[in-house]
Amino acid sequence: MSFYLSLLPTKIVILQKICKKHYMILRLEFENFRSYKAPVNLSLVAEGSKAKEQNVVLQRINKGTSEEQERILKMAAIYGANASGKSNLIRGVREILSFVCNPFIVAGQPIDAWSPFRFDINTYEKPVRFAIDFIGPDDVRFKYEISFGFNTVFAETLTYWPMGKPVVLLQREIEESSKELIHKLKYKSGRKEQQLDLFQNQAGLSKFGSDVADEFISKIFVYFRSIAVVTPLQLGASPSQRDSLGRQLVNDDVLLKRLNELLRFADTGLKSLRIATKEKEGVTYRLGNGKMEPTKRISFDISATHPMFHDGESLDQEGSLPLSEESNGVRTLFTFGGRILRTLQTGGIIFVDELETSLHPYLSKLLVLLFQSERINKKNAQIIFTTHDTNLLDRTIFRKDQIWFAEKDECGVTELYSLQDFPDVREDTPFDKWYLAGKFGGIPDIQSIESLFEDI
């Protein structure tokens, strides 16, 4: 338990860290994706304030004569009323990156990630645009941009700044009126410029995860595939997610130990997890020879041990219960907490929709504080999450530039803005009280309920 108790705000004393090896996101941009009609920019670049420096990573970029340092935030929280569009940002990351990294594309099929703003005749058939700006291999800044319509990618670019000057690694651009089935993609491999063919509905980056091996571009593909996007409630109910985590826990004693400690700390009544592996036999049809061949698949039986009692007295025995029979909160904490701990262990970023789902407010705050700790978050992992939990609007935890709000206007368009945009808000302002008082927007606009009972 001491592992987590040391994270309490009064005990967190952390210095800035210069990150040398790990990818970190700088900015996300969306345009014409669902309720994000106008361009929006979610930035993880810290503003000039020196408040709560434990939330800031000092990242070296652009090695060489133009070497610089960037101040990058470890966390960002997005608040908003129901149906305000905050979840659309998480959904956009999940669906667009899934499309970008999918090498199994059938020519001419629709692009599932294409979901433009539907309530304006000027946008409902227009392309979706997405961009991600990040620190990549060798501490160099990269930016990936893509624009696509119903079944066609119109523009795609991967740029990096090896010595502070932009170099285009991958590029493709056509007219929106184009009906061509095959596109030409230009890319730079070493000092050579090359070209390859791909379908009009295929992201060029996906080719570098299956058909083409390149020192830089393939690393970006692998990074995008590693970005975690989760919804805690869905994780808790998903056997496939539990199996995936079970496979990791079997091979990682440190991760298992920390997850057990988290479950005990959360006062779940559990003592520990037990994970048993077993082989299941099956058959598969092999293309080419037309034969059915035997196969073996490993599955995982996960159970939780509990203390045993007799007339209220503790016994030196344990009982067990399959994880599938535990409460939804325990199952959620198992899968979601495991994903959080895994991200902290390996580095990278995790996007979470509705962080507080099935979790006690104190536990939600605890999971956020894990990212604040330099001792635990050694690889500078990042988290971006949506939430309704005002207990997390804590001025002792977050800086102004880490808190964002999503709010829809009367036309159904979502605006995304930061607490940093309010000049009268200081770092010691009671964020939660001001938010609940409606000073920042992002809360339900509920008219007097008395109008529903006018006939009484």
Short mmCIF file of C-alpha atoms in Angstrom, two decimals:
data_model
loop_
_atom_site.label_atom_id
_atom_site.label_comp_id
_atom_site.label_asym_id
_atom_site.label_seq_id
_atom_site.Cartn_x
_atom_site.Cartn_y
_atom_site.Cartn_z
CA MET A 1 0.00 0.00 0.00
CA SER A 2 2.93 2.34 0.61
CA PHE A 3 3.48 2.37 -3.15
CA TYR A 4 0.25 4.36 -3.51
CA LEU A 5 0.16 6.26 -0.23
CA SER A 6 3.32 8.05 -1.31
CA LEU A 7 1.28 9.63 -4.10
CA LEU A 8 -0.92 11.77 -1.87
CA PRO A 9 -0.65 15.44 -2.93
CA THR A 10 0.99 16.56 0.33
CA LYS A 11 3.82 14.08 -0.22
CA ILE A 12 4.52 14.62 -3.91
CA VAL A 13 7.79 16.50 -4.36
CA ILE A 14 9.08 15.98 -7.89
CA LEU A 15 11.67 17.66 -10.09
CA GLN A 16 11.35 18.15 -13.83
CA LYS A 17 12.70 15.35 -15.96
CA ILE A 18 14.46 15.61 -19.30
CA CYS A 19 12.98 12.79 -21.39
CA LYS A 20 15.42 11.09 -23.73
CA LYS A 21 13.74 8.13 -25.35
CA HIS A 22 9.97 8.15 -25.11
CA TYR A 23 7.27 9.40 -27.47
CA MET A 24 5.07 12.21 -26.19
CA ILE A 25 2.11 13.94 -27.81
CA LEU A 26 2.24 17.71 -28.29
CA ARG A 27 -1.07 18.49 -30.02
CA LEU A 28 -4.17 16.92 -31.55
CA GLU A 29 -6.20 18.62 -34.27
CA PHE A 30 -9.66 17.77 -35.61
CA GLU A 31 -11.82 19.34 -38.27
CA ASN A 32 -15.26 18.26 -39.49
CA PHE A 33 -15.35 15.09 -37.37
CA ARG A 34 -18.80 14.58 -35.89
CA SER A 35 -19.62 17.62 -33.70
CA TYR A 36 -16.19 19.19 -34.29
CA LYS A 37 -17.18 21.18 -37.35
CA ALA A 38 -14.60 23.96 -37.01
CA PRO A 39 -10.89 23.22 -36.48
CA VAL A 40 -10.05 22.43 -32.85
CA ASN A 41 -6.67 22.03 -31.21
CA LEU A 42 -6.01 20.15 -27.97
CA SER A 43 -2.52 21.12 -26.80
CA LEU A 44 -0.29 19.31 -24.33
CA VAL A 45 2.40 21.98 -24.57
CA ALA A 46 2.68 23.71 -21.20
CA GLU A 47 2.13 27.44 -20.92
CA GLY A 48 4.70 29.67 -19.22
CA SER A 49 3.38 29.25 -15.67
CA LYS A 50 5.75 27.53 -13.24
CA ALA A 51 2.87 26.20 -11.13
CA LYS A 52 2.77 22.46 -10.34
CA GLU A 53 5.95 21.67 -12.26
CA GLN A 54 5.53 17.99 -11.32
CA ASN A 55 2.97 17.91 -14.15
CA VAL A 56 5.50 19.11 -16.74
CA VAL A 57 8.19 17.16 -18.59
CA LEU A 58 11.15 19.01 -20.02
CA GLN A 59 11.72 17.27 -23.36
CA ARG A 60 14.83 17.72 -25.48
CA ILE A 61 13.99 18.00 -29.20
CA ASN A 62 15.81 18.65 -32.48
CA LYS A 63 19.28 17.39 -31.65
CA GLY A 64 22.15 19.30 -33.20
CA THR A 65 22.83 22.98 -33.71
CA SER A 66 19.17 23.92 -33.29
CA GLU A 67 18.54 21.85 -30.16
CA GLU A 68 15.57 23.05 -28.13
CA GLN A 69 13.59 21.99 -25.09
CA GLU A 70 9.81 21.69 -24.99
CA ARG A 71 7.66 21.72 -21.86
CA ILE A 72 5.07 18.96 -22.21
CA LEU A 73 2.12 18.14 -19.96
CA LYS A 74 1.57 14.64 -18.64
CA MET A 75 -2.21 14.97 -18.25
CA ALA A 76 -5.27 16.70 -19.67
CA ALA A 77 -8.87 16.51 -18.42
CA ILE A 78 -11.90 17.36 -20.57
CA TYR A 79 -15.20 18.39 -18.93
CA GLY A 80 -18.58 18.97 -20.51
CA ALA A 81 -22.28 18.25 -20.26
CA ASN A 82 -23.79 15.07 -21.64
CA ALA A 83 -23.84 15.16 -25.45
CA SER A 84 -21.46 18.12 -25.47
CA GLY A 85 -19.08 16.29 -27.80
CA LYS A 86 -16.22 15.60 -25.41
CA SER A 87 -16.41 11.86 -26.11
CA ASN A 88 -16.22 12.56 -29.84
CA LEU A 89 -12.59 13.54 -29.37
CA ILE A 90 -11.75 10.17 -27.81
CA ARG A 91 -13.82 8.41 -30.46
CA GLY A 92 -12.01 10.31 -33.19
CA VAL A 93 -8.59 9.20 -31.94
CA ARG A 94 -9.75 5.59 -31.76
CA GLU A 95 -11.51 5.39 -35.13
CA ILE A 96 -9.07 7.47 -37.17
CA LEU A 97 -5.94 5.75 -35.87
CA SER A 98 -7.62 2.39 -36.39
CA PHE A 99 -8.18 3.35 -40.03
CA VAL A 100 -4.68 4.79 -40.45
CA CYS A 101 -3.10 1.57 -39.15
CA ASN A 102 -5.33 -0.90 -41.00
CA PRO A 103 -3.38 -2.65 -43.80
CA PHE A 104 -6.34 -4.88 -44.76
CA ILE A 105 -8.27 -2.55 -47.05
CA VAL A 106 -10.56 -3.65 -49.88
CA ALA A 107 -10.54 -1.28 -52.85
CA GLY A 108 -13.57 0.99 -53.14
CA GLN A 109 -15.06 0.27 -49.72
CA PRO A 110 -16.21 3.18 -47.53
CA ILE A 111 -13.88 4.53 -44.86
CA ASP A 112 -15.63 3.79 -41.56
CA ALA A 113 -13.85 6.63 -39.77
CA TRP A 114 -15.40 9.22 -42.10
CA SER A 115 -18.04 10.89 -39.93
CA PRO A 116 -18.40 14.58 -40.86
CA PHE A 117 -20.57 17.20 -39.20
CA ARG A 118 -24.05 16.29 -40.49
CA PHE A 119 -26.07 19.42 -39.69
CA ASP A 120 -24.62 21.91 -42.12
CA ILE A 121 -25.02 21.62 -45.91
CA ASN A 122 -21.48 22.96 -46.31
CA THR A 123 -19.85 20.14 -44.32
CA TYR A 124 -21.94 16.97 -44.39
CA GLU A 125 -20.18 15.62 -47.47
CA LYS A 126 -16.78 17.24 -46.88
CA PRO A 127 -13.56 15.52 -45.76
CA VAL A 128 -12.56 14.85 -42.17
CA ARG A 129 -9.15 16.22 -41.21
CA PHE A 130 -6.98 14.91 -38.40
CA ALA A 131 -3.44 15.78 -37.27
CA ILE A 132 -1.19 14.60 -34.45
CA ASP A 133 1.98 16.44 -33.46
CA PHE A 134 4.41 14.47 -31.28
CA ILE A 135 7.98 13.82 -30.21
CA GLY A 136 9.16 10.64 -31.91
CA PRO A 137 12.36 8.65 -32.50
CA ASP A 138 15.65 10.32 -31.49
CA ASP A 139 13.85 13.17 -29.70
CA VAL A 140 12.69 14.65 -33.00
CA ARG A 141 9.37 16.40 -33.58
CA PHE A 142 6.98 14.68 -36.04
CA LYS A 143 3.60 15.67 -37.41
CA TYR A 144 1.16 13.37 -39.19
CA GLU A 145 -1.84 14.80 -41.07
CA ILE A 146 -4.60 13.11 -43.04
CA SER A 147 -7.76 14.27 -44.82
CA PHE A 148 -10.32 11.78 -46.15
CA GLY A 149 -13.87 11.52 -47.45
CA PHE A 150 -16.44 8.76 -47.91
CA ASN A 151 -14.05 6.35 -49.66
CA THR A 152 -11.01 8.43 -50.63
CA VAL A 153 -7.93 9.81 -48.88
CA PHE A 154 -7.33 13.28 -50.33
CA ALA A 155 -4.19 14.32 -48.47
CA GLU A 156 -1.67 12.63 -46.20
CA THR A 157 1.65 13.95 -44.91
CA LEU A 158 4.27 12.84 -42.42
CA THR A 159 6.81 15.55 -41.62
CA TYR A 160 9.70 15.66 -39.18
CA TRP A 161 12.23 18.25 -38.01
CA PRO A 162 15.62 16.47 -37.61
CA MET A 163 17.65 19.69 -37.32
CA GLY A 164 14.85 22.13 -36.67
CA LYS A 165 13.89 22.32 -40.35
CA PRO A 166 10.91 20.41 -41.80
CA VAL A 167 11.56 17.33 -43.95
CA VAL A 168 8.63 15.53 -45.60
CA LEU A 169 8.88 11.76 -45.17
CA LEU A 170 5.56 10.79 -46.74
CA GLN A 171 3.17 12.72 -48.97
CA ARG A 172 0.10 12.20 -51.09
CA GLU A 173 -2.37 14.81 -52.32
CA ILE A 174 -5.15 14.74 -54.93
CA GLU A 175 -8.14 16.82 -55.89
CA GLU A 176 -11.38 16.22 -53.97
CA SER A 177 -13.12 15.58 -57.28
CA SER A 178 -10.73 12.74 -58.17
CA LYS A 179 -12.26 9.32 -58.94
CA GLU A 180 -8.98 7.46 -59.34
CA LEU A 181 -8.84 4.00 -57.79
CA ILE A 182 -5.04 3.93 -57.45
CA HIS A 183 -3.01 6.71 -55.82
CA LYS A 184 0.71 7.42 -55.91
CA LEU A 185 2.40 7.84 -52.54
CA LYS A 186 5.78 9.53 -52.39
CA TYR A 187 8.08 8.79 -49.46
CA LYS A 188 11.66 9.36 -48.44
CA SER A 189 13.72 6.37 -47.30
CA GLY A 190 17.18 7.47 -46.22
CA ARG A 191 18.24 9.96 -48.88
CA LYS A 192 16.21 8.34 -51.64
CA GLU A 193 12.78 9.46 -52.78
CA GLN A 194 10.56 6.55 -53.70
CA GLN A 195 7.00 5.93 -54.80
CA LEU A 196 4.44 3.21 -54.30
CA ASP A 197 0.87 2.46 -55.36
CA LEU A 198 -2.03 2.11 -52.97
CA PHE A 199 -5.83 2.12 -53.06
CA GLN A 200 -7.65 5.43 -52.90
CA ASN A 201 -9.31 4.41 -49.62
CA GLN A 202 -6.09 3.26 -47.91
CA ALA A 203 -3.94 5.31 -45.57
CA GLY A 204 -0.37 5.39 -46.83
CA LEU A 205 1.04 4.89 -43.34
CA SER A 206 -0.61 1.46 -43.17
CA LYS A 207 1.67 0.22 -45.96
CA PHE A 208 4.65 0.65 -43.64
CA GLY A 209 3.21 -1.83 -41.17
CA SER A 210 2.74 -4.64 -43.67
CA ASP A 211 4.36 -4.24 -47.11
CA VAL A 212 7.16 -1.69 -46.77
CA ALA A 213 9.85 -1.60 -44.07
CA ASP A 214 11.37 1.80 -43.34
CA GLU A 215 13.61 2.88 -40.46
CA PHE A 216 11.51 5.91 -39.48
CA ILE A 217 8.06 5.51 -40.98
CA SER A 218 7.53 1.94 -39.73
CA LYS A 219 8.35 3.13 -36.19
CA ILE A 220 5.58 5.71 -36.45
CA PHE A 221 3.14 2.99 -37.53
CA VAL A 222 4.11 0.89 -34.50
CA TYR A 223 3.71 3.91 -32.21
CA PHE A 224 0.23 4.69 -33.50
CA ARG A 225 -0.76 1.06 -33.00
CA SER A 226 0.42 1.27 -29.37
CA ILE A 227 -1.79 4.25 -28.45
CA ALA A 228 -4.40 3.02 -25.97
CA VAL A 229 -8.00 4.27 -26.19
CA VAL A 230 -10.32 2.83 -23.56
CA THR A 231 -13.77 3.12 -22.00
CA PRO A 232 -13.66 1.64 -18.48
CA LEU A 233 -17.21 0.23 -18.52
CA GLN A 234 -16.61 -1.57 -21.82
CA LEU A 235 -13.30 -2.90 -20.54
CA GLY A 236 -14.94 -4.33 -17.44
CA ALA A 237 -17.45 -6.29 -19.50
CA SER A 238 -15.04 -7.50 -22.18
CA PRO A 239 -13.71 -11.10 -21.92
CA SER A 240 -11.24 -10.39 -24.74
CA GLN A 241 -9.75 -7.48 -22.79
CA ARG A 242 -9.45 -9.66 -19.68
CA ASP A 243 -7.72 -12.37 -21.71
CA SER A 244 -5.35 -9.84 -23.23
CA LEU A 245 -4.41 -8.49 -19.81
CA GLY A 246 -4.19 -12.03 -18.42
CA ARG A 247 -1.59 -12.87 -21.06
CA GLN A 248 0.49 -9.87 -20.01
CA LEU A 249 0.18 -10.66 -16.30
CA VAL A 250 1.33 -14.25 -16.76
CA ASN A 251 4.56 -12.96 -18.27
CA ASP A 252 5.08 -9.91 -16.07
CA ASP A 253 5.43 -10.49 -12.31
CA VAL A 254 5.99 -6.78 -11.61
CA LEU A 255 2.75 -5.77 -13.35
CA LEU A 256 0.83 -8.51 -11.50
CA LYS A 257 2.26 -7.40 -8.15
CA ARG A 258 1.27 -3.78 -8.75
CA LEU A 259 -2.22 -4.67 -9.93
CA ASN A 260 -2.75 -6.82 -6.81
CA GLU A 261 -1.61 -3.91 -4.68
CA LEU A 262 -3.99 -1.54 -6.47
CA LEU A 263 -6.93 -3.91 -5.96
CA ARG A 264 -6.16 -4.26 -2.26
CA PHE A 265 -5.70 -0.52 -1.87
CA ALA A 266 -9.11 0.05 -3.44
CA ASP A 267 -10.70 -1.88 -0.55
CA THR A 268 -12.22 -4.48 -2.85
CA GLY A 269 -11.87 -7.27 -0.26
CA LEU A 270 -9.55 -9.18 -2.58
CA LYS A 271 -6.26 -10.64 -1.40
CA SER A 272 -4.74 -11.45 -4.77
CA LEU A 273 -5.38 -12.61 -8.30
CA ARG A 274 -4.76 -16.09 -9.59
CA ILE A 275 -4.23 -16.68 -13.27
CA ALA A 276 -4.22 -20.20 -14.68
CA THR A 277 -3.48 -21.02 -18.29
CA LYS A 278 -5.01 -23.86 -20.24
CA GLU A 279 -4.86 -25.05 -23.80
CA LYS A 280 -7.93 -25.44 -25.97
CA GLU A 281 -7.78 -27.61 -29.03
CA GLY A 282 -9.48 -26.68 -32.24
CA VAL A 283 -9.15 -26.87 -36.00
CA THR A 284 -8.53 -24.34 -38.71
CA TYR A 285 -8.99 -24.40 -42.46
CA ARG A 286 -5.76 -23.77 -44.33
CA LEU A 287 -6.07 -21.97 -47.65
CA GLY A 288 -4.01 -23.56 -50.38
CA ASN A 289 -4.11 -27.19 -49.32
CA GLY A 290 -7.80 -27.25 -48.43
CA LYS A 291 -7.16 -29.23 -45.24
CA MET A 292 -8.38 -28.86 -41.70
CA GLU A 293 -5.44 -28.70 -39.33
CA PRO A 294 -5.44 -29.03 -35.54
CA THR A 295 -4.63 -25.91 -33.55
CA LYS A 296 -4.08 -25.07 -29.89
CA ARG A 297 -5.16 -21.84 -28.24
CA ILE A 298 -4.16 -20.69 -24.78
CA SER A 299 -6.91 -19.26 -22.60
CA PHE A 300 -6.74 -17.74 -19.14
CA ASP A 301 -8.81 -18.54 -16.06
CA ILE A 302 -8.66 -15.53 -13.77
CA SER A 303 -9.94 -15.73 -10.22
CA ALA A 304 -9.67 -13.59 -7.11
CA THR A 305 -8.84 -14.92 -3.65
CA HIS A 306 -10.69 -13.69 -0.57
CA PRO A 307 -10.08 -14.24 3.14
CA MET A 308 -12.22 -16.91 4.89
CA PHE A 309 -13.97 -16.42 8.22
CA HIS A 310 -15.75 -18.46 10.88
CA ASP A 311 -18.24 -16.62 13.08
CA GLY A 312 -16.47 -13.36 12.33
CA GLU A 313 -13.03 -14.75 13.10
CA SER A 314 -10.41 -14.75 10.37
CA LEU A 315 -9.17 -18.17 9.26
CA ASP A 316 -5.83 -19.13 7.82
CA GLN A 317 -7.59 -20.07 4.60
CA GLU A 318 -8.56 -18.48 1.31
CA GLY A 319 -11.61 -18.74 -0.87
CA SER A 320 -11.70 -17.93 -4.57
CA LEU A 321 -14.22 -16.48 -6.98
CA PRO A 322 -13.97 -16.32 -10.77
CA LEU A 323 -13.35 -12.77 -11.94
CA SER A 324 -16.48 -13.01 -14.09
CA GLU A 325 -18.55 -13.27 -10.86
CA GLU A 326 -16.95 -10.28 -9.17
CA SER A 327 -18.70 -6.91 -9.17
CA ASN A 328 -18.63 -4.67 -12.20
CA GLY A 329 -16.42 -2.26 -10.25
CA VAL A 330 -13.83 -4.97 -9.55
CA ARG A 331 -13.83 -6.16 -13.17
CA THR A 332 -13.48 -2.57 -14.36
CA LEU A 333 -10.63 -1.88 -11.96
CA PHE A 334 -8.90 -5.08 -13.06
CA THR A 335 -8.92 -4.29 -16.78
CA PHE A 336 -8.77 -0.50 -16.61
CA GLY A 337 -6.29 -0.37 -13.73
CA GLY A 338 -4.19 -2.93 -15.54
CA ARG A 339 -4.14 -0.79 -18.69
CA ILE A 340 -3.18 2.27 -16.66
CA LEU A 341 -0.34 0.45 -14.91
CA ARG A 342 0.83 -1.03 -18.20
CA THR A 343 0.97 2.43 -19.80
CA LEU A 344 2.95 3.76 -16.86
CA GLN A 345 5.33 0.84 -17.12
CA THR A 346 5.99 1.08 -20.86
CA GLY A 347 5.43 4.79 -21.55
CA GLY A 348 3.23 6.23 -24.29
CA ILE A 349 -0.27 7.66 -23.95
CA ILE A 350 -3.69 6.44 -22.93
CA PHE A 351 -7.00 8.11 -23.85
CA VAL A 352 -9.87 7.40 -21.46
CA ASP A 353 -13.55 8.19 -21.96
CA GLU A 354 -15.43 8.83 -18.69
CA LEU A 355 -12.61 8.03 -16.30
CA GLU A 356 -14.87 7.88 -13.25
CA THR A 357 -17.07 5.02 -14.57
CA SER A 358 -17.59 2.39 -11.84
CA LEU A 359 -14.78 3.89 -9.74
CA HIS A 360 -14.89 5.65 -6.37
CA PRO A 361 -13.96 9.35 -6.73
CA TYR A 362 -10.93 8.89 -4.50
CA LEU A 363 -9.70 6.02 -6.68
CA SER A 364 -10.16 8.07 -9.86
CA LYS A 365 -8.01 10.79 -8.31
CA LEU A 366 -5.43 8.22 -7.28
CA LEU A 367 -5.09 6.87 -10.82
CA VAL A 368 -4.55 10.40 -12.11
CA LEU A 369 -1.90 11.05 -9.46
CA LEU A 370 0.06 8.04 -10.71
CA PHE A 371 0.92 10.02 -13.83
CA GLN A 372 2.12 12.93 -11.71
CA SER A 373 4.75 10.90 -9.87
CA GLU A 374 8.24 10.90 -11.35
CA ARG A 375 9.17 7.83 -9.30
CA ILE A 376 6.29 5.79 -10.75
CA ASN A 377 5.87 7.47 -14.13
CA LYS A 378 9.52 7.04 -15.04
CA LYS A 379 8.86 6.91 -18.78
CA ASN A 380 6.70 10.03 -18.88
CA ALA A 381 3.45 8.35 -19.88
CA GLN A 382 0.54 10.69 -20.66
CA ILE A 383 -3.19 10.49 -20.07
CA ILE A 384 -6.03 12.43 -21.73
CA PHE A 385 -9.46 11.73 -20.28
CA THR A 386 -13.05 12.95 -20.26
CA THR A 387 -14.97 13.11 -17.01
CA HIS A 388 -17.92 14.57 -15.11
CA ASP A 389 -16.18 14.14 -11.76
CA THR A 390 -15.70 17.59 -10.22
CA ASN A 391 -13.62 16.05 -7.42
CA LEU A 392 -10.82 15.94 -10.00
CA LEU A 393 -11.12 19.69 -10.61
CA ASP A 394 -8.55 20.14 -7.89
CA ARG A 395 -6.25 23.15 -8.04
CA THR A 396 -3.66 21.18 -6.04
CA ILE A 397 -3.46 18.59 -8.84
CA PHE A 398 -4.02 20.38 -12.16
CA ARG A 399 -2.63 23.46 -13.82
CA LYS A 400 -4.96 25.76 -15.77
CA ASP A 401 -3.58 24.56 -19.11
CA GLN A 402 -4.48 20.95 -18.26
CA ILE A 403 -8.22 21.53 -17.89
CA TRP A 404 -10.41 21.68 -20.99
CA PHE A 405 -14.12 22.15 -21.65
CA ALA A 406 -16.34 20.94 -24.46
CA GLU A 407 -19.54 22.88 -25.12
CA LYS A 408 -22.07 22.75 -27.96
CA ASP A 409 -23.67 25.83 -29.44
CA GLU A 410 -27.24 26.13 -30.73
CA CYS A 411 -26.16 24.67 -34.10
CA GLY A 412 -24.77 21.49 -32.52
CA VAL A 413 -21.12 22.50 -33.03
CA THR A 414 -18.66 21.62 -30.26
CA GLU A 415 -16.19 24.23 -29.12
CA LEU A 416 -13.11 23.05 -27.23
CA TYR A 417 -11.37 25.55 -24.97
CA SER A 418 -8.98 25.56 -22.03
CA LEU A 419 -9.14 27.08 -18.57
CA GLN A 420 -6.04 28.95 -19.70
CA ASP A 421 -8.33 31.00 -21.97
CA PHE A 422 -9.89 32.73 -18.93
CA PRO A 423 -7.60 35.65 -17.97
CA ASP A 424 -9.27 36.22 -14.59
CA VAL A 425 -8.56 32.64 -13.40
CA ARG A 426 -5.43 32.13 -11.31
CA GLU A 427 -3.67 28.89 -10.43
CA ASP A 428 -5.08 29.13 -6.89
CA THR A 429 -8.67 29.74 -8.05
CA PRO A 430 -11.11 27.08 -6.72
CA PHE A 431 -11.65 25.46 -10.13
CA ASP A 432 -14.44 23.13 -8.96
CA LYS A 433 -16.58 25.83 -7.33
CA TRP A 434 -16.27 28.18 -10.29
CA TYR A 435 -17.11 25.38 -12.72
CA LEU A 436 -20.22 24.31 -10.79
CA ALA A 437 -21.26 27.97 -10.67
CA GLY A 438 -21.25 27.98 -14.47
CA LYS A 439 -18.37 30.44 -14.90
CA PHE A 440 -16.53 28.25 -17.42
CA GLY A 441 -19.48 26.80 -19.32
CA GLY A 442 -19.40 23.09 -20.08
CA ILE A 443 -22.35 22.24 -17.78
CA PRO A 444 -25.96 21.27 -18.63
CA ASP A 445 -28.28 24.17 -19.43
CA ILE A 446 -31.44 22.90 -17.74
CA GLN A 447 -34.50 25.11 -17.84
CA SER A 448 -36.82 25.28 -14.86
CA ILE A 449 -38.33 21.87 -14.27
CA GLU A 450 -41.54 23.55 -13.15
CA SER A 451 -42.56 24.01 -16.79
CA LEU A 452 -43.05 20.24 -17.00
CA PHE A 453 -45.85 20.46 -14.45
CA GLU A 454 -47.82 23.42 -15.74
CA ASP A 455 -51.03 21.36 -15.84
CA ILE A 456 -50.90 20.60 -12.11
#
